[in-house]
Amino acid sequence: DATCGTALCKDHVKKLFRHTDYLVLAFDGDKAGHTAAWRATQELIPNLGQNQTFSVVFIPDGEDTASMLQSGESGKSRYLNVLENRHALTVYYFDRMFKGFSQKPPEGKASVSREIQRLIETIQDPDLKELFQVELKQRLHQSVNAVVGADAGKYLSRVSLPHRTILENASTRIRQVCAALSSDPYLGLTFPCS
């Protein structure tokens, strides 16, 4: 819900964090609410202090927090149910960033990765920064495995016998690197030259 009719900003959150280390930010479930939640998330993540975090929750369309809480026990029960379905900060952020990731072309995937890296560089809390780096690596790793698993049979029949022998004898890590390079050849530019 809008904070007194205005957009949620760092100053609002800073005041709230004086009283707690954990916030649940509730937004309307419509498009505007999702847009506001995304903007707030991107603005707040870099400024979180140590041990501070938040979750995001969306109020069902046609409802708002005040009307739910003022409509007696059934409204309170519905509101508590909404709060139960909150999205943890990292889950919300990465789910949104990786939505449709597997269908993106390599340059689209690289763009998503760079955007996340830019945000990570701005995070002040070292623990949160590390958590985001680990989550990014895991999500990219899962994405590569999904591509390898889904397409392996389709492409294996096209591979010549000598190359198939090399692949069959390669470790999982080498296969993952090959899949990543096939998916995004520009990754090869990040390898150190020797």
mmCIF file with all atom_site columns, C-alpha atoms in Angstrom:
data_model
loop_
_atom_site.group_PDB
_atom_site.id
_atom_site.type_symbol
_atom_site.label_atom_id
_atom_site.label_alt_id
_atom_site.label_comp_id
_atom_site.label_asym_id
_atom_site.label_entity_id
_atom_site.label_seq_id
_atom_site.pdbx_PDB_ins_code
_atom_site.Cartn_x
_atom_site.Cartn_y
_atom_site.Cartn_z
_atom_site.occupancy
_atom_site.B_iso_or_equiv
_atom_site.pdbx_formal_charge
_atom_site.auth_seq_id
_atom_site.auth_comp_id
_atom_site.auth_asym_id
_atom_site.auth_atom_id
_atom_site.pdbx_PDB_model_num
ATOM 1   C CA . ASP A 1 1   ? 0.000   0.000   0.000   1.00 0.00 ? 1   ASP A CA 1
ATOM 2   C CA . ALA A 1 2   ? 1.209   3.506   -0.677  1.00 0.00 ? 2   ALA A CA 1
ATOM 3   C CA . THR A 1 3   ? 2.820   5.219   2.299   1.00 0.00 ? 3   THR A CA 1
ATOM 4   C CA . CYS A 1 4   ? 0.377   8.029   3.084   1.00 0.00 ? 4   CYS A CA 1
ATOM 5   C CA . GLY A 1 5   ? -0.334  8.380   -0.636  1.00 0.00 ? 5   GLY A CA 1
ATOM 6   C CA . THR A 1 6   ? 3.316   8.693   -1.621  1.00 0.00 ? 6   THR A CA 1
ATOM 7   C CA . ALA A 1 7   ? 5.874   6.248   -2.958  1.00 0.00 ? 7   ALA A CA 1
ATOM 8   C CA . LEU A 1 8   ? 7.927   4.277   -0.461  1.00 0.00 ? 8   LEU A CA 1
ATOM 9   C CA . CYS A 1 9   ? 11.440  5.710   -0.184  1.00 0.00 ? 9   CYS A CA 1
ATOM 10  C CA . LYS A 1 10  ? 14.685  5.140   1.699   1.00 0.00 ? 10  LYS A CA 1
ATOM 11  C CA . ASP A 1 11  ? 13.747  7.640   4.427   1.00 0.00 ? 11  ASP A CA 1
ATOM 12  C CA . HIS A 1 12  ? 10.517  5.794   5.228   1.00 0.00 ? 12  HIS A CA 1
ATOM 13  C CA . VAL A 1 13  ? 12.352  2.503   5.483   1.00 0.00 ? 13  VAL A CA 1
ATOM 14  C CA . LYS A 1 14  ? 15.208  4.013   7.502   1.00 0.00 ? 14  LYS A CA 1
ATOM 15  C CA . LYS A 1 15  ? 12.667  5.188   10.101  1.00 0.00 ? 15  LYS A CA 1
ATOM 16  C CA . LEU A 1 16  ? 11.020  1.771   10.208  1.00 0.00 ? 16  LEU A CA 1
ATOM 17  C CA . PHE A 1 17  ? 14.362  0.004   10.640  1.00 0.00 ? 17  PHE A CA 1
ATOM 18  C CA . ARG A 1 18  ? 14.920  2.004   13.824  1.00 0.00 ? 18  ARG A CA 1
ATOM 19  C CA . HIS A 1 19  ? 12.290  -0.254  15.405  1.00 0.00 ? 19  HIS A CA 1
ATOM 20  C CA . THR A 1 20  ? 13.016  -3.641  13.792  1.00 0.00 ? 20  THR A CA 1
ATOM 21  C CA . ASP A 1 21  ? 15.477  -5.465  11.536  1.00 0.00 ? 21  ASP A CA 1
ATOM 22  C CA . TYR A 1 22  ? 12.777  -7.200  9.500   1.00 0.00 ? 22  TYR A CA 1
ATOM 23  C CA . LEU A 1 23  ? 10.043  -5.541  7.445   1.00 0.00 ? 23  LEU A CA 1
ATOM 24  C CA . VAL A 1 24  ? 7.211   -6.939  5.377   1.00 0.00 ? 24  VAL A CA 1
ATOM 25  C CA . LEU A 1 25  ? 6.418   -4.483  2.608   1.00 0.00 ? 25  LEU A CA 1
ATOM 26  C CA . ALA A 1 26  ? 2.831   -4.812  1.369   1.00 0.00 ? 26  ALA A CA 1
ATOM 27  C CA . PHE A 1 27  ? 1.906   -3.605  -2.104  1.00 0.00 ? 27  PHE A CA 1
ATOM 28  C CA . ASP A 1 28  ? -1.279  -3.710  -4.148  1.00 0.00 ? 28  ASP A CA 1
ATOM 29  C CA . GLY A 1 29  ? -1.465  -6.764  -6.383  1.00 0.00 ? 29  GLY A CA 1
ATOM 30  C CA . ASP A 1 30  ? -2.099  -4.749  -9.550  1.00 0.00 ? 30  ASP A CA 1
ATOM 31  C CA . LYS A 1 31  ? 0.500   -3.727  -12.128 1.00 0.00 ? 31  LYS A CA 1
ATOM 32  C CA . ALA A 1 32  ? 1.207   -0.430  -10.352 1.00 0.00 ? 32  ALA A CA 1
ATOM 33  C CA . GLY A 1 33  ? 1.786   -2.293  -7.080  1.00 0.00 ? 33  GLY A CA 1
ATOM 34  C CA . HIS A 1 34  ? 4.228   -4.698  -8.712  1.00 0.00 ? 34  HIS A CA 1
ATOM 35  C CA . THR A 1 35  ? 6.057   -1.767  -10.311 1.00 0.00 ? 35  THR A CA 1
ATOM 36  C CA . ALA A 1 36  ? 6.254   0.031   -6.956  1.00 0.00 ? 36  ALA A CA 1
ATOM 37  C CA . ALA A 1 37  ? 7.525   -3.122  -5.234  1.00 0.00 ? 37  ALA A CA 1
ATOM 38  C CA . TRP A 1 38  ? 10.234  -3.566  -7.866  1.00 0.00 ? 38  TRP A CA 1
ATOM 39  C CA . ARG A 1 39  ? 11.381  0.054   -7.614  1.00 0.00 ? 39  ARG A CA 1
ATOM 40  C CA . ALA A 1 40  ? 11.434  -0.125  -3.815  1.00 0.00 ? 40  ALA A CA 1
ATOM 41  C CA . THR A 1 41  ? 13.394  -3.381  -3.896  1.00 0.00 ? 41  THR A CA 1
ATOM 42  C CA . GLN A 1 42  ? 16.040  -1.986  -6.236  1.00 0.00 ? 42  GLN A CA 1
ATOM 43  C CA . GLU A 1 43  ? 16.360  1.189   -4.190  1.00 0.00 ? 43  GLU A CA 1
ATOM 44  C CA . LEU A 1 44  ? 16.427  -0.460  -0.782  1.00 0.00 ? 44  LEU A CA 1
ATOM 45  C CA . ILE A 1 45  ? 18.729  -3.441  -1.345  1.00 0.00 ? 45  ILE A CA 1
ATOM 46  C CA . PRO A 1 46  ? 21.963  -1.401  -1.595  1.00 0.00 ? 46  PRO A CA 1
ATOM 47  C CA . ASN A 1 47  ? 21.105  0.540   1.556   1.00 0.00 ? 47  ASN A CA 1
ATOM 48  C CA . LEU A 1 48  ? 20.240  -2.306  3.895   1.00 0.00 ? 48  LEU A CA 1
ATOM 49  C CA . GLY A 1 49  ? 22.293  -2.305  7.065   1.00 0.00 ? 49  GLY A CA 1
ATOM 50  C CA . GLN A 1 50  ? 23.766  -5.395  8.629   1.00 0.00 ? 50  GLN A CA 1
ATOM 51  C CA . ASN A 1 51  ? 21.059  -7.853  9.760   1.00 0.00 ? 51  ASN A CA 1
ATOM 52  C CA . GLN A 1 52  ? 18.332  -5.792  8.075   1.00 0.00 ? 52  GLN A CA 1
ATOM 53  C CA . THR A 1 53  ? 16.068  -7.429  5.545   1.00 0.00 ? 53  THR A CA 1
ATOM 54  C CA . PHE A 1 54  ? 12.567  -7.343  4.180   1.00 0.00 ? 54  PHE A CA 1
ATOM 55  C CA . SER A 1 55  ? 9.991   -9.442  2.421   1.00 0.00 ? 55  SER A CA 1
ATOM 56  C CA . VAL A 1 56  ? 7.498   -8.374  -0.204  1.00 0.00 ? 56  VAL A CA 1
ATOM 57  C CA . VAL A 1 57  ? 3.826   -9.272  -0.187  1.00 0.00 ? 57  VAL A CA 1
ATOM 58  C CA . PHE A 1 58  ? 1.048   -8.421  -2.624  1.00 0.00 ? 58  PHE A CA 1
ATOM 59  C CA . ILE A 1 59  ? -2.499  -7.630  -1.527  1.00 0.00 ? 59  ILE A CA 1
ATOM 60  C CA . PRO A 1 60  ? -5.089  -9.314  -3.794  1.00 0.00 ? 60  PRO A CA 1
ATOM 61  C CA . ASP A 1 61  ? -6.645  -7.158  -6.512  1.00 0.00 ? 61  ASP A CA 1
ATOM 62  C CA . GLY A 1 62  ? -9.602  -5.135  -5.308  1.00 0.00 ? 62  GLY A CA 1
ATOM 63  C CA . GLU A 1 63  ? -8.473  -5.230  -1.671  1.00 0.00 ? 63  GLU A CA 1
ATOM 64  C CA . ASP A 1 64  ? -6.245  -3.067  0.461   1.00 0.00 ? 64  ASP A CA 1
ATOM 65  C CA . THR A 1 65  ? -4.720  -3.496  3.892   1.00 0.00 ? 65  THR A CA 1
ATOM 66  C CA . ALA A 1 66  ? -7.108  -1.099  5.628   1.00 0.00 ? 66  ALA A CA 1
ATOM 67  C CA . SER A 1 67  ? -10.278 -2.669  4.233   1.00 0.00 ? 67  SER A CA 1
ATOM 68  C CA . MET A 1 68  ? -9.065  -6.169  5.071   1.00 0.00 ? 68  MET A CA 1
ATOM 69  C CA . LEU A 1 69  ? -8.180  -5.290  8.655   1.00 0.00 ? 69  LEU A CA 1
ATOM 70  C CA . GLN A 1 70  ? -11.400 -3.332  9.198   1.00 0.00 ? 70  GLN A CA 1
ATOM 71  C CA . SER A 1 71  ? -13.689 -6.096  7.923   1.00 0.00 ? 71  SER A CA 1
ATOM 72  C CA . GLY A 1 72  ? -13.671 -8.143  11.109  1.00 0.00 ? 72  GLY A CA 1
ATOM 73  C CA . GLU A 1 73  ? -12.151 -11.526 11.831  1.00 0.00 ? 73  GLU A CA 1
ATOM 74  C CA . SER A 1 74  ? -12.533 -12.836 8.281   1.00 0.00 ? 74  SER A CA 1
ATOM 75  C CA . GLY A 1 75  ? -10.605 -9.833  6.921   1.00 0.00 ? 75  GLY A CA 1
ATOM 76  C CA . LYS A 1 76  ? -7.887  -10.234 9.518   1.00 0.00 ? 76  LYS A CA 1
ATOM 77  C CA . SER A 1 77  ? -7.662  -13.916 8.680   1.00 0.00 ? 77  SER A CA 1
ATOM 78  C CA . ARG A 1 78  ? -7.369  -13.121 4.944   1.00 0.00 ? 78  ARG A CA 1
ATOM 79  C CA . TYR A 1 79  ? -4.671  -10.542 5.701   1.00 0.00 ? 79  TYR A CA 1
ATOM 80  C CA . LEU A 1 80  ? -2.679  -13.014 7.810   1.00 0.00 ? 80  LEU A CA 1
ATOM 81  C CA . ASN A 1 81  ? -2.963  -15.516 4.952   1.00 0.00 ? 81  ASN A CA 1
ATOM 82  C CA . VAL A 1 82  ? -1.579  -12.880 2.558   1.00 0.00 ? 82  VAL A CA 1
ATOM 83  C CA . LEU A 1 83  ? 1.339   -12.284 4.944   1.00 0.00 ? 83  LEU A CA 1
ATOM 84  C CA . GLU A 1 84  ? 2.043   -16.022 5.052   1.00 0.00 ? 84  GLU A CA 1
ATOM 85  C CA . ASN A 1 85  ? 2.675   -15.905 1.300   1.00 0.00 ? 85  ASN A CA 1
ATOM 86  C CA . ARG A 1 86  ? 5.351   -13.238 1.452   1.00 0.00 ? 86  ARG A CA 1
ATOM 87  C CA . HIS A 1 87  ? 8.396   -13.384 -0.807  1.00 0.00 ? 87  HIS A CA 1
ATOM 88  C CA . ALA A 1 88  ? 11.820  -13.243 0.846   1.00 0.00 ? 88  ALA A CA 1
ATOM 89  C CA . LEU A 1 89  ? 14.031  -10.458 -0.483  1.00 0.00 ? 89  LEU A CA 1
ATOM 90  C CA . THR A 1 90  ? 16.492  -12.598 -2.452  1.00 0.00 ? 90  THR A CA 1
ATOM 91  C CA . VAL A 1 91  ? 13.802  -14.933 -3.775  1.00 0.00 ? 91  VAL A CA 1
ATOM 92  C CA . TYR A 1 92  ? 11.666  -12.023 -4.967  1.00 0.00 ? 92  TYR A CA 1
ATOM 93  C CA . TYR A 1 93  ? 14.598  -10.190 -6.575  1.00 0.00 ? 93  TYR A CA 1
ATOM 94  C CA . PHE A 1 94  ? 16.143  -13.185 -8.341  1.00 0.00 ? 94  PHE A CA 1
ATOM 95  C CA . ASP A 1 95  ? 12.814  -14.703 -9.414  1.00 0.00 ? 95  ASP A CA 1
ATOM 96  C CA . ARG A 1 96  ? 11.939  -11.398 -11.070 1.00 0.00 ? 96  ARG A CA 1
ATOM 97  C CA . MET A 1 97  ? 15.362  -11.014 -12.710 1.00 0.00 ? 97  MET A CA 1
ATOM 98  C CA . PHE A 1 98  ? 15.441  -14.617 -13.975 1.00 0.00 ? 98  PHE A CA 1
ATOM 99  C CA . LYS A 1 99  ? 11.847  -14.689 -15.223 1.00 0.00 ? 99  LYS A CA 1
ATOM 100 C CA . GLY A 1 100 ? 12.032  -16.046 -18.775 1.00 0.00 ? 100 GLY A CA 1
ATOM 101 C CA . PHE A 1 101 ? 15.825  -16.306 -18.497 1.00 0.00 ? 101 PHE A CA 1
ATOM 102 C CA . SER A 1 102 ? 16.110  -19.674 -20.223 1.00 0.00 ? 102 SER A CA 1
ATOM 103 C CA . GLN A 1 103 ? 14.330  -18.319 -23.318 1.00 0.00 ? 103 GLN A CA 1
ATOM 104 C CA . LYS A 1 104 ? 16.618  -15.288 -23.626 1.00 0.00 ? 104 LYS A CA 1
ATOM 105 C CA . PRO A 1 105 ? 19.370  -15.214 -26.252 1.00 0.00 ? 105 PRO A CA 1
ATOM 106 C CA . PRO A 1 106 ? 22.961  -15.231 -24.944 1.00 0.00 ? 106 PRO A CA 1
ATOM 107 C CA . GLU A 1 107 ? 23.283  -11.444 -25.083 1.00 0.00 ? 107 GLU A CA 1
ATOM 108 C CA . GLY A 1 108 ? 20.039  -11.139 -23.081 1.00 0.00 ? 108 GLY A CA 1
ATOM 109 C CA . LYS A 1 109 ? 21.377  -13.516 -20.438 1.00 0.00 ? 109 LYS A CA 1
ATOM 110 C CA . ALA A 1 110 ? 24.634  -11.565 -20.256 1.00 0.00 ? 110 ALA A CA 1
ATOM 111 C CA . SER A 1 111 ? 22.661  -8.344  -19.852 1.00 0.00 ? 111 SER A CA 1
ATOM 112 C CA . VAL A 1 112 ? 20.688  -9.788  -16.909 1.00 0.00 ? 112 VAL A CA 1
ATOM 113 C CA . SER A 1 113 ? 23.908  -10.992 -15.298 1.00 0.00 ? 113 SER A CA 1
ATOM 114 C CA . ARG A 1 114 ? 25.545  -7.563  -15.718 1.00 0.00 ? 114 ARG A CA 1
ATOM 115 C CA . GLU A 1 115 ? 22.513  -5.793  -14.253 1.00 0.00 ? 115 GLU A CA 1
ATOM 116 C CA . ILE A 1 116 ? 22.596  -8.018  -11.183 1.00 0.00 ? 116 ILE A CA 1
ATOM 117 C CA . GLN A 1 117 ? 26.375  -7.517  -10.854 1.00 0.00 ? 117 GLN A CA 1
ATOM 118 C CA . ARG A 1 118 ? 25.869  -3.725  -10.933 1.00 0.00 ? 118 ARG A CA 1
ATOM 119 C CA . LEU A 1 119 ? 23.385  -3.991  -8.067  1.00 0.00 ? 119 LEU A CA 1
ATOM 120 C CA . ILE A 1 120 ? 25.696  -6.313  -6.114  1.00 0.00 ? 120 ILE A CA 1
ATOM 121 C CA . GLU A 1 121 ? 28.514  -3.776  -6.394  1.00 0.00 ? 121 GLU A CA 1
ATOM 122 C CA . THR A 1 122 ? 26.323  -1.178  -4.641  1.00 0.00 ? 122 THR A CA 1
ATOM 123 C CA . ILE A 1 123 ? 25.342  -3.383  -1.677  1.00 0.00 ? 123 ILE A CA 1
ATOM 124 C CA . GLN A 1 124 ? 26.908  -2.009  1.505   1.00 0.00 ? 124 GLN A CA 1
ATOM 125 C CA . ASP A 1 125 ? 26.360  -4.985  3.828   1.00 0.00 ? 125 ASP A CA 1
ATOM 126 C CA . PRO A 1 126 ? 29.193  -7.478  3.107   1.00 0.00 ? 126 PRO A CA 1
ATOM 127 C CA . ASP A 1 127 ? 27.097  -10.483 4.174   1.00 0.00 ? 127 ASP A CA 1
ATOM 128 C CA . LEU A 1 128 ? 24.197  -9.505  1.924   1.00 0.00 ? 128 LEU A CA 1
ATOM 129 C CA . LYS A 1 129 ? 26.629  -8.816  -0.911  1.00 0.00 ? 129 LYS A CA 1
ATOM 130 C CA . GLU A 1 130 ? 28.095  -12.306 -0.566  1.00 0.00 ? 130 GLU A CA 1
ATOM 131 C CA . LEU A 1 131 ? 24.617  -13.851 -0.378  1.00 0.00 ? 131 LEU A CA 1
ATOM 132 C CA . PHE A 1 132 ? 23.640  -12.141 -3.633  1.00 0.00 ? 132 PHE A CA 1
ATOM 133 C CA . GLN A 1 133 ? 26.875  -13.269 -5.326  1.00 0.00 ? 133 GLN A CA 1
ATOM 134 C CA . VAL A 1 134 ? 26.269  -16.879 -4.278  1.00 0.00 ? 134 VAL A CA 1
ATOM 135 C CA . GLU A 1 135 ? 22.626  -16.727 -5.389  1.00 0.00 ? 135 GLU A CA 1
ATOM 136 C CA . LEU A 1 136 ? 23.654  -15.314 -8.785  1.00 0.00 ? 136 LEU A CA 1
ATOM 137 C CA . LYS A 1 137 ? 26.201  -18.094 -9.295  1.00 0.00 ? 137 LYS A CA 1
ATOM 138 C CA . GLN A 1 138 ? 23.663  -20.745 -8.305  1.00 0.00 ? 138 GLN A CA 1
ATOM 139 C CA . ARG A 1 139 ? 20.983  -19.334 -10.603 1.00 0.00 ? 139 ARG A CA 1
ATOM 140 C CA . LEU A 1 140 ? 23.409  -19.142 -13.534 1.00 0.00 ? 140 LEU A CA 1
ATOM 141 C CA . HIS A 1 141 ? 24.611  -22.679 -12.785 1.00 0.00 ? 141 HIS A CA 1
ATOM 142 C CA . GLN A 1 142 ? 21.020  -23.990 -12.693 1.00 0.00 ? 142 GLN A CA 1
ATOM 143 C CA . SER A 1 143 ? 20.318  -22.214 -15.958 1.00 0.00 ? 143 SER A CA 1
ATOM 144 C CA . VAL A 1 144 ? 23.320  -23.858 -17.631 1.00 0.00 ? 144 VAL A CA 1
ATOM 145 C CA . ASN A 1 145 ? 22.317  -27.274 -16.282 1.00 0.00 ? 145 ASN A CA 1
ATOM 146 C CA . ALA A 1 146 ? 18.772  -26.808 -17.560 1.00 0.00 ? 146 ALA A CA 1
ATOM 147 C CA . VAL A 1 147 ? 20.071  -25.997 -21.036 1.00 0.00 ? 147 VAL A CA 1
ATOM 148 C CA . VAL A 1 148 ? 22.478  -28.937 -20.981 1.00 0.00 ? 148 VAL A CA 1
ATOM 149 C CA . GLY A 1 149 ? 19.850  -31.349 -19.681 1.00 0.00 ? 149 GLY A CA 1
ATOM 150 C CA . ALA A 1 150 ? 17.102  -30.245 -22.053 1.00 0.00 ? 150 ALA A CA 1
ATOM 151 C CA . ASP A 1 151 ? 19.182  -30.127 -25.204 1.00 0.00 ? 151 ASP A CA 1
ATOM 152 C CA . ALA A 1 152 ? 21.807  -32.811 -24.647 1.00 0.00 ? 152 ALA A CA 1
ATOM 153 C CA . GLY A 1 153 ? 20.068  -35.607 -26.557 1.00 0.00 ? 153 GLY A CA 1
ATOM 154 C CA . LYS A 1 154 ? 19.102  -33.332 -29.432 1.00 0.00 ? 154 LYS A CA 1
ATOM 155 C CA . TYR A 1 155 ? 22.664  -32.171 -29.992 1.00 0.00 ? 155 TYR A CA 1
ATOM 156 C CA . LEU A 1 156 ? 24.575  -35.334 -29.117 1.00 0.00 ? 156 LEU A CA 1
ATOM 157 C CA . SER A 1 157 ? 23.443  -37.006 -32.343 1.00 0.00 ? 157 SER A CA 1
ATOM 158 C CA . ARG A 1 158 ? 25.076  -34.166 -34.326 1.00 0.00 ? 158 ARG A CA 1
ATOM 159 C CA . VAL A 1 159 ? 28.448  -34.481 -32.596 1.00 0.00 ? 159 VAL A CA 1
ATOM 160 C CA . SER A 1 160 ? 31.147  -36.407 -34.467 1.00 0.00 ? 160 SER A CA 1
ATOM 161 C CA . LEU A 1 161 ? 32.453  -39.620 -32.883 1.00 0.00 ? 161 LEU A CA 1
ATOM 162 C CA . PRO A 1 162 ? 35.865  -38.180 -31.818 1.00 0.00 ? 162 PRO A CA 1
ATOM 163 C CA . HIS A 1 163 ? 34.201  -35.158 -30.204 1.00 0.00 ? 163 HIS A CA 1
ATOM 164 C CA . ARG A 1 164 ? 31.537  -37.356 -28.565 1.00 0.00 ? 164 ARG A CA 1
ATOM 165 C CA . THR A 1 165 ? 34.315  -39.498 -27.038 1.00 0.00 ? 165 THR A CA 1
ATOM 166 C CA . ILE A 1 166 ? 35.937  -36.370 -25.586 1.00 0.00 ? 166 ILE A CA 1
ATOM 167 C CA . LEU A 1 167 ? 32.610  -35.201 -24.151 1.00 0.00 ? 167 LEU A CA 1
ATOM 168 C CA . GLU A 1 168 ? 31.740  -38.588 -22.686 1.00 0.00 ? 168 GLU A CA 1
ATOM 169 C CA . ASN A 1 169 ? 35.084  -38.724 -20.878 1.00 0.00 ? 169 ASN A CA 1
ATOM 170 C CA . ALA A 1 170 ? 34.928  -35.091 -19.683 1.00 0.00 ? 170 ALA A CA 1
ATOM 171 C CA . SER A 1 171 ? 34.156  -34.183 -16.104 1.00 0.00 ? 171 SER A CA 1
ATOM 172 C CA . THR A 1 172 ? 30.866  -32.526 -15.219 1.00 0.00 ? 172 THR A CA 1
ATOM 173 C CA . ARG A 1 173 ? 32.678  -29.215 -14.655 1.00 0.00 ? 173 ARG A CA 1
ATOM 174 C CA . ILE A 1 174 ? 34.229  -29.303 -18.147 1.00 0.00 ? 174 ILE A CA 1
ATOM 175 C CA . ARG A 1 175 ? 30.821  -30.074 -19.655 1.00 0.00 ? 175 ARG A CA 1
ATOM 176 C CA . GLN A 1 176 ? 29.319  -27.134 -17.783 1.00 0.00 ? 176 GLN A CA 1
ATOM 177 C CA . VAL A 1 177 ? 32.046  -24.818 -19.037 1.00 0.00 ? 177 VAL A CA 1
ATOM 178 C CA . CYS A 1 178 ? 31.508  -26.059 -22.592 1.00 0.00 ? 178 CYS A CA 1
ATOM 179 C CA . ALA A 1 179 ? 27.758  -25.503 -22.263 1.00 0.00 ? 179 ALA A CA 1
ATOM 180 C CA . ALA A 1 180 ? 28.276  -22.008 -20.869 1.00 0.00 ? 180 ALA A CA 1
ATOM 181 C CA . LEU A 1 181 ? 30.686  -21.116 -23.681 1.00 0.00 ? 181 LEU A CA 1
ATOM 182 C CA . SER A 1 182 ? 28.308  -22.522 -26.277 1.00 0.00 ? 182 SER A CA 1
ATOM 183 C CA . SER A 1 183 ? 25.501  -20.486 -24.784 1.00 0.00 ? 183 SER A CA 1
ATOM 184 C CA . ASP A 1 184 ? 27.564  -17.296 -24.477 1.00 0.00 ? 184 ASP A CA 1
ATOM 185 C CA . PRO A 1 185 ? 30.883  -17.329 -26.388 1.00 0.00 ? 185 PRO A CA 1
ATOM 186 C CA . TYR A 1 186 ? 31.803  -13.925 -24.948 1.00 0.00 ? 186 TYR A CA 1
ATOM 187 C CA . LEU A 1 187 ? 32.425  -15.650 -21.610 1.00 0.00 ? 187 LEU A CA 1
ATOM 188 C CA . GLY A 1 188 ? 35.675  -16.880 -23.176 1.00 0.00 ? 188 GLY A CA 1
ATOM 189 C CA . LEU A 1 189 ? 36.930  -13.301 -23.044 1.00 0.00 ? 189 LEU A CA 1
ATOM 190 C CA . THR A 1 190 ? 36.831  -13.454 -19.240 1.00 0.00 ? 190 THR A CA 1
ATOM 191 C CA . PHE A 1 191 ? 39.341  -16.315 -19.049 1.00 0.00 ? 191 PHE A CA 1
ATOM 192 C CA . PRO A 1 192 ? 42.902  -15.261 -18.221 1.00 0.00 ? 192 PRO A CA 1
ATOM 193 C CA . CYS A 1 193 ? 45.379  -15.613 -21.062 1.00 0.00 ? 193 CYS A CA 1
ATOM 194 C CA . SER A 1 194 ? 48.480  -17.667 -20.341 1.00 0.00 ? 194 SER A CA 1
#
